[in-house]
Amino acid sequence: MEVYDGPMFESEDVFIQFSDSTVVKVVITGKKQLQHQNGDIEFPEGIKVTFYDKTGNQTSELTADRGYKENNSNIYRANGDVFVNNLQQKQTLRTEELFWNPETEKIFTEKFVIVETETEVIQAEGMTAPQDFSSYEFVNPRDGKIIIEEKF
C-alpha cells in the first residue's frame, strides 16, 4: 500500500492579511499555497510580502521565487531570487535566502546580500533589518562600497 506524502491542501491566488486594530500591517500573496500533512506551508510558485506602517501606508515589499513557513515556527523563509524594496527610502536588497519573523518584525539572513541605495552599493555576508527595511546591520560587510555618482 502506498502512503500519500503530498500536500493536504492546495490553494491558488492566496491572499493573507495581518492587521492590528483594523490597520493592515502585512499582506502575503502567492499564486499557489500548499499545506503539508505536518502543517508546514509552502509557496512553490513565488511569494510577495507587503509591509505597512502604523497609518496603513505601504513601506516595503519582499518578493521571492519560493516561500516556506514551518508549522513549529512562526518564521517565514524566502528562497531563490529574493528582492526587498523599501519604497520610501528607495533602497533595495538582493539575496538568495531571507527570513522574516512577524513577532520581532525583523528580516535577516546569513547569506550574501547586495544592498543598493540611491548613492551606493554595499555587499556583505549576513544582515538584519526591521521588516520595513528602513535601516540594516551587516554581520560581515565586504571591504569597499561602490559609490554611485549622478551624471548631469
Coordinates of C-alpha atoms in Angstrom, one line a residue:
M1 CA 0.0 0.0 0.0
E2 CA 1.3 3.4 -1.0
V3 CA 1.3 6.2 1.5
Y4 CA 0.4 9.7 0.2
D5 CA 3.0 12.2 1.1
G6 CA 1.9 15.2 -0.9
P7 CA 0.1 18.3 0.3
M8 CA -3.1 18.0 2.3
F9 CA -4.5 21.3 0.9
E10 CA -3.7 23.3 -2.2
S11 CA -4.9 26.9 -2.7
E12 CA -4.5 29.2 -5.6
D13 CA -4.3 33.1 -5.7
V14 CA -3.7 33.2 -1.9
F15 CA -4.3 36.5 0.0
I16 CA -3.3 36.5 3.7
Q17 CA -3.7 39.7 5.7
F18 CA -2.3 40.6 9.1
S19 CA -3.9 43.6 10.9
D20 CA -3.9 45.3 14.2
S21 CA -6.9 47.3 15.4
T22 CA -8.3 47.3 11.8
V23 CA -5.0 48.7 10.4
V24 CA -3.4 46.4 7.8
K25 CA 0.2 45.6 8.8
V26 CA 1.2 42.8 6.3
V27 CA -0.3 41.2 3.2
I28 CA 1.1 37.9 1.9
T29 CA 0.1 36.8 -1.6
G30 CA 1.1 33.9 -3.7
K31 CA -0.1 32.1 -6.9
K32 CA -0.2 28.7 -5.1
Q33 CA 0.0 27.7 -1.4
L34 CA 0.5 24.1 -0.3
Q35 CA -0.2 22.9 3.3
H36 CA 1.6 19.7 4.1
Q37 CA 0.5 17.0 6.5
N38 CA 2.9 18.2 9.1
G39 CA 1.4 21.7 9.0
D40 CA 4.2 23.3 7.0
I41 CA 3.1 25.9 4.4
E42 CA 4.8 26.3 1.1
F43 CA 4.5 28.9 -1.7
P44 CA 6.2 26.9 -4.6
E45 CA 5.4 29.5 -7.3
G46 CA 6.5 32.6 -5.5
I47 CA 5.6 34.8 -2.6
K48 CA 5.1 38.5 -2.1
V49 CA 5.0 40.1 1.3
T50 CA 3.9 43.7 1.6
F51 CA 4.6 45.7 4.8
Y52 CA 2.7 48.7 6.0
D53 CA 3.3 51.3 8.7
K54 CA 1.1 52.2 11.6
T55 CA -1.0 54.5 9.5
G56 CA -1.6 51.9 6.8
N57 CA 0.9 53.2 4.2
Q58 CA 2.9 50.7 2.3
T59 CA 6.6 50.9 3.4
S60 CA 8.3 47.9 1.7
E61 CA 7.8 44.7 -0.1
L62 CA 9.6 41.4 -0.3
T63 CA 9.3 39.0 -3.3
A64 CA 10.9 35.6 -3.8
D65 CA 10.7 32.6 -6.1
R66 CA 9.6 30.4 -3.2
G67 CA 8.3 30.8 0.3
Y68 CA 8.0 28.5 3.3
K69 CA 6.7 28.5 6.9
E70 CA 7.3 25.6 9.2
N71 CA 4.5 24.6 11.4
N72 CA 6.6 24.6 14.6
S73 CA 7.9 28.1 14.0
N74 CA 6.5 31.5 13.2
I75 CA 9.3 32.4 10.9
Y76 CA 8.9 32.6 7.2
R77 CA 11.7 31.7 4.7
A78 CA 12.0 33.2 1.3
N79 CA 14.3 31.4 -1.3
G80 CA 15.5 31.9 -4.8
D81 CA 15.7 35.4 -6.2
V82 CA 14.8 37.3 -3.1
F83 CA 14.2 41.0 -3.5
V84 CA 13.3 43.6 -0.8
N85 CA 12.3 47.1 -1.8
N86 CA 11.9 50.0 0.6
L87 CA 9.6 52.2 -1.3
Q88 CA 10.0 55.3 0.8
Q89 CA 13.8 55.3 1.0
K90 CA 14.4 53.9 -2.5
Q91 CA 16.8 51.2 -1.3
T92 CA 16.8 47.5 -2.3
L93 CA 18.2 44.2 -1.1
R94 CA 19.0 41.1 -3.1
T95 CA 19.9 37.7 -1.7
E96 CA 19.2 34.0 -2.2
E97 CA 17.6 33.3 1.2
L98 CA 15.9 35.6 3.7
F99 CA 13.9 35.0 6.9
W100 CA 11.1 37.1 8.3
N101 CA 9.9 36.9 11.9
P102 CA 6.4 38.5 12.3
E103 CA 6.8 38.6 16.1
T104 CA 10.0 40.7 16.2
E105 CA 9.2 42.4 12.8
K106 CA 12.7 41.7 11.6
I107 CA 14.1 40.3 8.3
F108 CA 17.5 38.5 8.4
T109 CA 19.9 36.2 6.6
E110 CA 23.3 34.7 6.9
K111 CA 23.7 34.6 3.1
F112 CA 25.5 37.0 0.8
V113 CA 23.5 40.3 0.3
I114 CA 23.7 43.3 -2.0
V115 CA 22.1 46.5 -0.8
E116 CA 21.6 49.4 -3.2
T117 CA 20.7 52.9 -2.1
E118 CA 20.4 56.0 -4.3
T119 CA 24.1 56.7 -3.7
E120 CA 25.9 53.3 -3.0
V121 CA 26.1 49.6 -3.4
I122 CA 27.1 47.5 -0.4
Q123 CA 27.9 43.8 -0.3
A124 CA 28.0 41.7 2.8
E125 CA 27.6 38.2 4.3
G126 CA 24.6 38.3 6.6
M127 CA 22.3 41.1 7.6
T128 CA 19.5 42.0 10.0
A129 CA 16.9 44.8 9.4
P130 CA 13.5 45.9 10.5
Q131 CA 10.8 44.4 8.2
D132 CA 10.3 47.9 6.6
F133 CA 14.0 47.8 5.6
S134 CA 14.4 51.4 6.9
S135 CA 17.8 50.5 8.3
Y136 CA 20.1 47.5 8.3
E137 CA 23.0 45.9 10.1
F138 CA 25.6 43.7 8.4
V139 CA 27.2 40.7 10.0
N140 CA 30.3 40.6 7.8
P141 CA 30.5 43.6 5.4
R142 CA 32.8 43.3 2.5
D143 CA 35.5 45.9 2.1
G144 CA 34.8 48.7 -0.3
K145 CA 31.5 50.4 -1.1
I146 CA 30.6 51.3 -4.7
I147 CA 29.6 55.0 -4.7
I148 CA 27.1 56.0 -7.4
E149 CA 27.5 59.5 -8.7
E150 CA 24.7 61.1 -10.6
K151 CA 25.7 62.4 -14.0
F152 CA 24.1 65.6 -15.2

